[in-house]
PDB file of C-alpha atoms in Angstrom:
ATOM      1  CA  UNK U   1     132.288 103.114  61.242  1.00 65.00           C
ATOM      2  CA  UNK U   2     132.613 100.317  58.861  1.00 77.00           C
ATOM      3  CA  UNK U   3     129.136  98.121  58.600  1.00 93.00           C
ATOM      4  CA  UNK U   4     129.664  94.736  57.778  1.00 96.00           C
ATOM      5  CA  UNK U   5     131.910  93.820  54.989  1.00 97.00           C
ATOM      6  CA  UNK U   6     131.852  90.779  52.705  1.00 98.00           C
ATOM      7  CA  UNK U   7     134.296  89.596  49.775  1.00 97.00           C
ATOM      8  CA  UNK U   8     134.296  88.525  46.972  1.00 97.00           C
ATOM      9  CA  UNK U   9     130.928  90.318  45.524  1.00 96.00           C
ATOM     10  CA  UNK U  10     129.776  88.112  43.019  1.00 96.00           C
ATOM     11  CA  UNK U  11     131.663  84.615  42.437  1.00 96.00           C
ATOM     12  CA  UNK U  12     131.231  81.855  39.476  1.00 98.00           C
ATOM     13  CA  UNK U  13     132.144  78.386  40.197  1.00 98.00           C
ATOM     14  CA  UNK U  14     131.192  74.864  38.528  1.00 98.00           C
ATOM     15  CA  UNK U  15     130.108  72.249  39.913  1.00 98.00           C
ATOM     16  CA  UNK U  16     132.418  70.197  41.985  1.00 97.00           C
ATOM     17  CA  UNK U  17     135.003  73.128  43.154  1.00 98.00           C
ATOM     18  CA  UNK U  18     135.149  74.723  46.639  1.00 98.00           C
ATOM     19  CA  UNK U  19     134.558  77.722  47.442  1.00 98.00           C
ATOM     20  CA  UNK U  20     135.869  80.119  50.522  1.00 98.00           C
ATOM     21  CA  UNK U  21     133.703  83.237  51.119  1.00 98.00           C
ATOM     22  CA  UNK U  22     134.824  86.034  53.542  1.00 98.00           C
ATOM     23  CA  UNK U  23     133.395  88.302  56.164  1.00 98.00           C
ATOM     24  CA  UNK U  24     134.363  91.162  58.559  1.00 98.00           C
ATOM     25  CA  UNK U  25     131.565  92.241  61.181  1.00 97.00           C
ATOM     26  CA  UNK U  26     130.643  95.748  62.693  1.00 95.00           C
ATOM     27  CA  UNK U  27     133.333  97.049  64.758  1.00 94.00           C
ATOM     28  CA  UNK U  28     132.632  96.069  67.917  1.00 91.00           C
ATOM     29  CA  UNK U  29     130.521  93.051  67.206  1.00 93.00           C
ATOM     30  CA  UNK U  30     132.518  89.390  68.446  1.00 94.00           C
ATOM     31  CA  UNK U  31     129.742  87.059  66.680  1.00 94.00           C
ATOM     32  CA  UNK U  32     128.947  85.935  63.159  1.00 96.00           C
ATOM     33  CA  UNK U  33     126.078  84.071  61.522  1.00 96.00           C
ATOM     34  CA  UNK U  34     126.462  82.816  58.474  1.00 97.00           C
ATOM     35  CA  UNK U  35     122.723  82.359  56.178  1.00 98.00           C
ATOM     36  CA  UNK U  36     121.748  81.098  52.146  1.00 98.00           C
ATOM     37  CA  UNK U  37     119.217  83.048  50.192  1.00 97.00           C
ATOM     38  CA  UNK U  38     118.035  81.491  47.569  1.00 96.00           C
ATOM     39  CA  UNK U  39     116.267  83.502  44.900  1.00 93.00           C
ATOM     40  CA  UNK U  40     113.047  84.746  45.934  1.00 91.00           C
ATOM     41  CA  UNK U  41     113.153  83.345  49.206  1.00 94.00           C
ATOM     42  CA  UNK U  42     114.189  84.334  52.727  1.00 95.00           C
ATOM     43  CA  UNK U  43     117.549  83.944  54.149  1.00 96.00           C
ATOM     44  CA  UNK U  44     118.417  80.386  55.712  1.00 96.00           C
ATOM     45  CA  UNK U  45     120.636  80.134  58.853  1.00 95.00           C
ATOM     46  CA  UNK U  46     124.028  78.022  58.215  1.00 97.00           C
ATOM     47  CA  UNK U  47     125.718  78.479  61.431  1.00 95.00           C
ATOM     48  CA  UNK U  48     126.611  80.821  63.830  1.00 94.00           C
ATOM     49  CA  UNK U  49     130.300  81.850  65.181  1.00 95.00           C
ATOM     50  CA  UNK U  50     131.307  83.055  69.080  1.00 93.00           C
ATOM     51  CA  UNK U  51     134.980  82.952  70.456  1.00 92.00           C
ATOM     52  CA  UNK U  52     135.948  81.136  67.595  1.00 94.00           C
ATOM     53  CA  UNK U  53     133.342  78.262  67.261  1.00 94.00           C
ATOM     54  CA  UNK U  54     130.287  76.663  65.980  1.00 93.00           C
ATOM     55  CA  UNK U  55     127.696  77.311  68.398  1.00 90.00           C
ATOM     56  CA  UNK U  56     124.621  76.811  65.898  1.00 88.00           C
ATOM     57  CA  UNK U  57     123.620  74.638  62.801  1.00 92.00           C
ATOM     58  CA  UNK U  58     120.921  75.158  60.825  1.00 92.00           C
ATOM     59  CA  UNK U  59     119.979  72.150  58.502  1.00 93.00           C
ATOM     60  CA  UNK U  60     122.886  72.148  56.004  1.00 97.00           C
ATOM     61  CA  UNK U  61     125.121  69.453  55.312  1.00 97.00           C
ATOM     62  CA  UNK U  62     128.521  69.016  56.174  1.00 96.00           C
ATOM     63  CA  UNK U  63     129.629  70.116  53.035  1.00 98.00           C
ATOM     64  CA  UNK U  64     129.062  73.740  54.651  1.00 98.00           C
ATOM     65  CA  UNK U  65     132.296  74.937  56.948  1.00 97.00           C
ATOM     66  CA  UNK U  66     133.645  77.643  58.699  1.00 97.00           C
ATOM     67  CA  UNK U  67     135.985  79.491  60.523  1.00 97.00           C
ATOM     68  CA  UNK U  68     136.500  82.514  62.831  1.00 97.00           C
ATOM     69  CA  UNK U  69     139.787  84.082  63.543  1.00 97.00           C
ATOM     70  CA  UNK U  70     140.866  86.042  66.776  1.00 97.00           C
ATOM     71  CA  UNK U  71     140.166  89.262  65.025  1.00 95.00           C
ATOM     72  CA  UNK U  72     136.023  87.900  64.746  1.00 96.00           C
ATOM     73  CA  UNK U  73     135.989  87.932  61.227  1.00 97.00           C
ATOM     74  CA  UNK U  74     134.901  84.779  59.699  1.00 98.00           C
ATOM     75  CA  UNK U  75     135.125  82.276  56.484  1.00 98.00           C
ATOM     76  CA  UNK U  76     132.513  80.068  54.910  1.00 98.00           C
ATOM     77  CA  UNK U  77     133.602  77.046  52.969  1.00 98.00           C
ATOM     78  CA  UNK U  78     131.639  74.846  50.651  1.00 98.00           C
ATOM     79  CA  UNK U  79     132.882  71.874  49.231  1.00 97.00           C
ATOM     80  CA  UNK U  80     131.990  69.643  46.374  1.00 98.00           C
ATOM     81  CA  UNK U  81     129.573  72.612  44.803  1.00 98.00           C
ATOM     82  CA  UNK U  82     126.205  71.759  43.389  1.00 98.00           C
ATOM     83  CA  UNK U  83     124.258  73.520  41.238  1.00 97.00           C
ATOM     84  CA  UNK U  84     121.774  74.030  44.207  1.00 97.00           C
ATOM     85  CA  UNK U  85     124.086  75.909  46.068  1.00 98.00           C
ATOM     86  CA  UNK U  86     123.812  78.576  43.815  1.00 98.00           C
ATOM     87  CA  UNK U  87     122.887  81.630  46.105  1.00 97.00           C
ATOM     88  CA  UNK U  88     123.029  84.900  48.028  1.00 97.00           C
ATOM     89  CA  UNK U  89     125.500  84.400  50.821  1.00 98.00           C
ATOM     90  CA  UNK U  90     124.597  86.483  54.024  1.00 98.00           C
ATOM     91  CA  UNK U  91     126.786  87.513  56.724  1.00 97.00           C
ATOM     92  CA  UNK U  92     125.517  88.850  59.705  1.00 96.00           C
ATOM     93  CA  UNK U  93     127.111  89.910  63.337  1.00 95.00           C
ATOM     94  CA  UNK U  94     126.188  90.767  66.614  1.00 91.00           C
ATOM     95  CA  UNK U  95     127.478  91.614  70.138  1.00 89.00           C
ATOM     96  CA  UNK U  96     127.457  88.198  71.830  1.00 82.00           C
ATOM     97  CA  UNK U  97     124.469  85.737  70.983  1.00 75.00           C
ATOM     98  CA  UNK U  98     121.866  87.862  70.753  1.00 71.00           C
ATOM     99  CA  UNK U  99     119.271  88.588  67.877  1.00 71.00           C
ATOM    100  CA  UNK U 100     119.818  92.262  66.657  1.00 82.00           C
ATOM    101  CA  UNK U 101     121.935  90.795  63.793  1.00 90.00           C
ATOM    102  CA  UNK U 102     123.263  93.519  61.203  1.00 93.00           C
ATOM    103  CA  UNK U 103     124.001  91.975  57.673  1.00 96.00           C
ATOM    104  CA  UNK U 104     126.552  92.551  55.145  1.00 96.00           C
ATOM    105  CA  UNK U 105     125.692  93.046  51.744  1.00 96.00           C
ATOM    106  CA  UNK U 106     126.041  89.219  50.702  1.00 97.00           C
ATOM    107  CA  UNK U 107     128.164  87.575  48.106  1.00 98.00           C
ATOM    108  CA  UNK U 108     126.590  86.397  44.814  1.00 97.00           C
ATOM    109  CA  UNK U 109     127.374  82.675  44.229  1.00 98.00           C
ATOM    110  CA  UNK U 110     126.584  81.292  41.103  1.00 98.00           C
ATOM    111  CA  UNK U 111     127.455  77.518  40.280  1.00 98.00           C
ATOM    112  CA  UNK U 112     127.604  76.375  36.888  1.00 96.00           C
TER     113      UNK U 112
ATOM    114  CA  UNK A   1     104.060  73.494  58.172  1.00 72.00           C
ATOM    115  CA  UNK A   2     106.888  75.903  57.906  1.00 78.00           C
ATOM    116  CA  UNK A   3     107.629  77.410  61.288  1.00 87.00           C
ATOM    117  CA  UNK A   4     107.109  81.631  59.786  1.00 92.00           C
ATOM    118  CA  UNK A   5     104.691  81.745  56.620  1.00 93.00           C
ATOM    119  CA  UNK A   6     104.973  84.898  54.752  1.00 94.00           C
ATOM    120  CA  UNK A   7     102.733  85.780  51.453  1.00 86.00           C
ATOM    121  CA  UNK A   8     105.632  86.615  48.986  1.00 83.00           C
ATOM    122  CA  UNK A   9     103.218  88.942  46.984  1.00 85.00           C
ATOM    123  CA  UNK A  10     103.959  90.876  44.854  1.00 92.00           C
ATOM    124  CA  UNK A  11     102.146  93.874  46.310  1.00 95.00           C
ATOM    125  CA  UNK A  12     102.138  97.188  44.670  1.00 97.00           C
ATOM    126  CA  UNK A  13     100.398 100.190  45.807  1.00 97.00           C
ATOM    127  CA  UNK A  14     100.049 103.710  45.166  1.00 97.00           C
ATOM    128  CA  UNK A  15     102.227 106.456  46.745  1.00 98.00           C
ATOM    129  CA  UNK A  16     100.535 107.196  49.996  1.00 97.00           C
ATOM    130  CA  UNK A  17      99.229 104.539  51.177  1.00 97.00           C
ATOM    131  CA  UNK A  18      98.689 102.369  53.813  1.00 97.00           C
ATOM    132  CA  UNK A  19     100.327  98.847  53.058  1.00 97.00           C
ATOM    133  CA  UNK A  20      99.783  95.845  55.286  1.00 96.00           C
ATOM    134  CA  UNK A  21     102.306  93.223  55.431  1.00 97.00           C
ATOM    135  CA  UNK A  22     101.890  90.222  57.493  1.00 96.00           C
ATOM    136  CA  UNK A  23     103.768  86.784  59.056  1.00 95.00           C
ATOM    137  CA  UNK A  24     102.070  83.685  60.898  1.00 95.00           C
ATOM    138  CA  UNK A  25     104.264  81.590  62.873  1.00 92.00           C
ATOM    139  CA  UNK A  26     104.002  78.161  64.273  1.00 90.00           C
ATOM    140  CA  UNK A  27     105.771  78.105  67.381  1.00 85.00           C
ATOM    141  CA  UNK A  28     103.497  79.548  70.918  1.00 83.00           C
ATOM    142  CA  UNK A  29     106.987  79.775  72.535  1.00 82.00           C
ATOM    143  CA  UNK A  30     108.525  82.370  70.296  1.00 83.00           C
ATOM    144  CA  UNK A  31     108.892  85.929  72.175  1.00 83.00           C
ATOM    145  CA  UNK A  32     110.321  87.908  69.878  1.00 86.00           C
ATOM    146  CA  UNK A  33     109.902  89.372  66.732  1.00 90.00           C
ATOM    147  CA  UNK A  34     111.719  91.034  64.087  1.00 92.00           C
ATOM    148  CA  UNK A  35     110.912  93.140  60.505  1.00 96.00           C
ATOM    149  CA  UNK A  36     113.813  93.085  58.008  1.00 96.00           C
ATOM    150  CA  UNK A  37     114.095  95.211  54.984  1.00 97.00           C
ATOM    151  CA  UNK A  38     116.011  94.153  51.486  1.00 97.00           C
ATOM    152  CA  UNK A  39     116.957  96.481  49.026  1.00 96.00           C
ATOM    153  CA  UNK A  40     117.288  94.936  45.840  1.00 91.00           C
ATOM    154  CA  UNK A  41     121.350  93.464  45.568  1.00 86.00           C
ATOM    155  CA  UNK A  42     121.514  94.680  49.411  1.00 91.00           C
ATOM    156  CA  UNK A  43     121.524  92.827  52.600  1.00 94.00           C
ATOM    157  CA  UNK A  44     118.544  93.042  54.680  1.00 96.00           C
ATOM    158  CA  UNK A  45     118.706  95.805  57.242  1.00 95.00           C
ATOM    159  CA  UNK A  46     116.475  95.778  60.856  1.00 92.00           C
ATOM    160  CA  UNK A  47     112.901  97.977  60.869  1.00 94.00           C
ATOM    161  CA  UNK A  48     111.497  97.051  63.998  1.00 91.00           C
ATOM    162  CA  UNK A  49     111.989  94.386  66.871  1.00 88.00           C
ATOM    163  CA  UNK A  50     109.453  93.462  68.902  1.00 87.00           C
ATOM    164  CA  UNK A  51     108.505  91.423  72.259  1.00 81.00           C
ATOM    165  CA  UNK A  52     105.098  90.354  73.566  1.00 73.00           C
ATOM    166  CA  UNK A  53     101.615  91.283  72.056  1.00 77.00           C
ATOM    167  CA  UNK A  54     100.614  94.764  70.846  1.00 82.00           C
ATOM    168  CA  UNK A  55     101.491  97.687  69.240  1.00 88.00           C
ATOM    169  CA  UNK A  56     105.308  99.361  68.562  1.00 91.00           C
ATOM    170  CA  UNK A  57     105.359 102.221  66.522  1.00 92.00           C
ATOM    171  CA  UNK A  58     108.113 103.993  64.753  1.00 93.00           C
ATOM    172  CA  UNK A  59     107.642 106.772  62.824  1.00 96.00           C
ATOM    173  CA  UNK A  60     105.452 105.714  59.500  1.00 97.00           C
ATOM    174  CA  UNK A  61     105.777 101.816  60.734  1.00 97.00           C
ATOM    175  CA  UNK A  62     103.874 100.013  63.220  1.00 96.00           C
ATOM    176  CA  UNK A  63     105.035  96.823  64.655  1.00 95.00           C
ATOM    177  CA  UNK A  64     101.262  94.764  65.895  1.00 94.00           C
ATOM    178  CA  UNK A  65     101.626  91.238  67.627  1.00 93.00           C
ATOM    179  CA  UNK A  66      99.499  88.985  67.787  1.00 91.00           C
ATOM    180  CA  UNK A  67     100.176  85.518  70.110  1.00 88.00           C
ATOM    181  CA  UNK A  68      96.582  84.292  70.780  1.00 89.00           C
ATOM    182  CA  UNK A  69      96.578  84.353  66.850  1.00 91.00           C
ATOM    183  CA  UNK A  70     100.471  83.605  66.201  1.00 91.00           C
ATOM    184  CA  UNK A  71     100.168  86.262  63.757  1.00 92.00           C
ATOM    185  CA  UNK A  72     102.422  89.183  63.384  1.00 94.00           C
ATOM    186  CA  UNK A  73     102.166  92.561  61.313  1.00 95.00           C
ATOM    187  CA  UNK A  74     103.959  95.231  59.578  1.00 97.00           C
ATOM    188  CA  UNK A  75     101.855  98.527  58.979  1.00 97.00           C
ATOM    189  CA  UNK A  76     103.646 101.661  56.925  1.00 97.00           C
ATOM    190  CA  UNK A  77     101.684 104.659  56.426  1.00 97.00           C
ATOM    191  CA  UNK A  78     102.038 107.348  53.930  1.00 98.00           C
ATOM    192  CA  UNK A  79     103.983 104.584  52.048  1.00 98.00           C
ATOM    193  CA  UNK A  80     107.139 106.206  49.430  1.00 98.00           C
ATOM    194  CA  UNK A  81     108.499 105.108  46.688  1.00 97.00           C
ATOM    195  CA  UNK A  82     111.453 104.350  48.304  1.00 97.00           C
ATOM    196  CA  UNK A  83     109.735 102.182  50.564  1.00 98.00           C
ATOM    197  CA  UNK A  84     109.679  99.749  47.560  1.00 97.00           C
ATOM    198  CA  UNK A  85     111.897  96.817  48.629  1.00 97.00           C
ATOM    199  CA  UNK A  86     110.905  93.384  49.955  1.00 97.00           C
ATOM    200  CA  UNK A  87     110.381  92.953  53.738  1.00 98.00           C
ATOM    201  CA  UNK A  88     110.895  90.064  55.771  1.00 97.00           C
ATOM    202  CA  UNK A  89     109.182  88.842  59.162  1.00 96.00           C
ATOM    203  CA  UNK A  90     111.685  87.034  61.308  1.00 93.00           C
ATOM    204  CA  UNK A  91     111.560  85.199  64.844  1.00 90.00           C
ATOM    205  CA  UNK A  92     115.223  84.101  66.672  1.00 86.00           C
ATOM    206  CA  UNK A  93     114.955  81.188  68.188  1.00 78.00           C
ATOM    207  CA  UNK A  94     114.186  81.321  71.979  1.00 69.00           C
ATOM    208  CA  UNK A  95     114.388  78.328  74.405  1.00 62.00           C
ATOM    209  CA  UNK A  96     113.515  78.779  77.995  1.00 59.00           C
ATOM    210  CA  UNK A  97     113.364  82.728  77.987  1.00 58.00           C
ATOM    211  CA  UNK A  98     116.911  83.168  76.484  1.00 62.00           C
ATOM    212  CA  UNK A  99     117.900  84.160  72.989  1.00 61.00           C
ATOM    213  CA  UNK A 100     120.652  82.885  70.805  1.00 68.00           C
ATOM    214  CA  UNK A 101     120.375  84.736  67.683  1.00 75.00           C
ATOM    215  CA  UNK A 102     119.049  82.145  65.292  1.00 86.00           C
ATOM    216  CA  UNK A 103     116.878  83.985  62.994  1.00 91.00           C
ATOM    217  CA  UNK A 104     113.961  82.170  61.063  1.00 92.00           C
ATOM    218  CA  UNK A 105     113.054  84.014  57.953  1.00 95.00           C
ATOM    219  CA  UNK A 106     109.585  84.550  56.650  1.00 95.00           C
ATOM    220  CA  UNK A 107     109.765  84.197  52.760  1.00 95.00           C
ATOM    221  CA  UNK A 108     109.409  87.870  51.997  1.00 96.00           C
ATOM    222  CA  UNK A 109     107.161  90.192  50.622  1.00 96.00           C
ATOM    223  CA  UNK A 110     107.942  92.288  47.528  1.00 96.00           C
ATOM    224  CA  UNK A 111     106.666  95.707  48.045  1.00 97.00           C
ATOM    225  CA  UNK A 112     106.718  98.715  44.962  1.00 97.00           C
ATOM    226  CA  UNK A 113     104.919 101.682  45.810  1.00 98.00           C
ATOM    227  CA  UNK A 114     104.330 103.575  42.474  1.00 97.00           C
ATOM    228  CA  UNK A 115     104.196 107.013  42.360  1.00 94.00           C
TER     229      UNK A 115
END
């Protein structure tokens, strides 16, 4: 049983590009979270996925998108990158909305 | 205030060991609580989850709550070097006695038990 899968590993950008990251949850898990950890912090929630939309925000700007597709697998887009952005990029999923949340093992962002 | 404050540490400790690790939180109407694990390059991986005061133990990790004190623990005995990792305190947010699977992060504490 696959865990929760996230690609690409590590990714290099400047500053001023987009980015797409991807994620496929647990079998059998229908929600996704999205969440930024910086270095040497904890993880910060982005948004959260269900039946293929937003249901949460956490405080990022609009700049942050996403997507999930009928299969529950889900995208995060980031537009016009700043250096700031640079990050661990967290994917998490769950059976509906609740809290036992199993994470992926992140993509590396770094923006140049 | 931050709504979870975590001391990031470092704390290292020999092998053996019992290692205290500890969260305070802002919010009286949180209900649940959570203990993450992170491997170094992994993603963080659920230790215990938790709902109302007291104790929950699980093998060499015990789980205290505290609400009078809004302060939440993380107790390993016998601590192993491969409990070296940094662990993270988290609450979901709660409104009204229902979940939706918001998770807020304590910073983390970095943990290396030596042997």
């Amino acid at each position: 049983d696959a865990g929760v899968t996230q690609s690409p590993t590590h990714l290099i950008k400047t500053r001023g590009q987009q980015v797409t990251l991807r994620c496929s949850p647990k079998s059998g898990h229908d929600t996704v979270s999205w969440y930024q950890q910086a270095l040497g912090q904890g993880p910060q929630f982005i948004f959260q996925y269900y039946e293929e939309e937003e249901r949460q925000r956490g405080n990022f700007p609009d700049r942050f998108s996403g997507h999930q597709f009928p299969n529950y697998s889900s995208e995060l887009n980031v537009n016009a990158l700043l250096l700031g952005d640079s990050a661990l990029y967290l994917c998490a999923s769950s059976l509906g909305l609740g809290d036992s949340q199993f994470f992926g093992p992140g993509t590396r962002l770094t923006v140049l | 205030q931050k709504e979870v404050e975590q001391d990031p540490g470092p704390l290292s400790v020999p092998e053996g060991a019992i290692v205290s690790l500890n969260c305070t939180y802002s919010n009286s109407a949180f209900q649940y609580f959570m203990w993450y694990r992170q491997y170094s390059r992994k993603g963080p991986e659920l230790l215990m989850y938790t709902y109302s005061s007291g104790n929950k133990e699980d093998g060499r990790f015990t789980a205290q709550v505290d609400k009078s004190s809004k302060y939440i623990s993380l107790f390993i005995r016998d601590s192993q070097p491969s409990d070296s990792a940094t662990y993270l305190c988290a609450i979901p947010y709660n409104a009204g006695g229902t979940s939706y699977g918001k998770l807020t992060f304590g910073q983390g504490t970095i943990l290396t038990v030596h042997p």
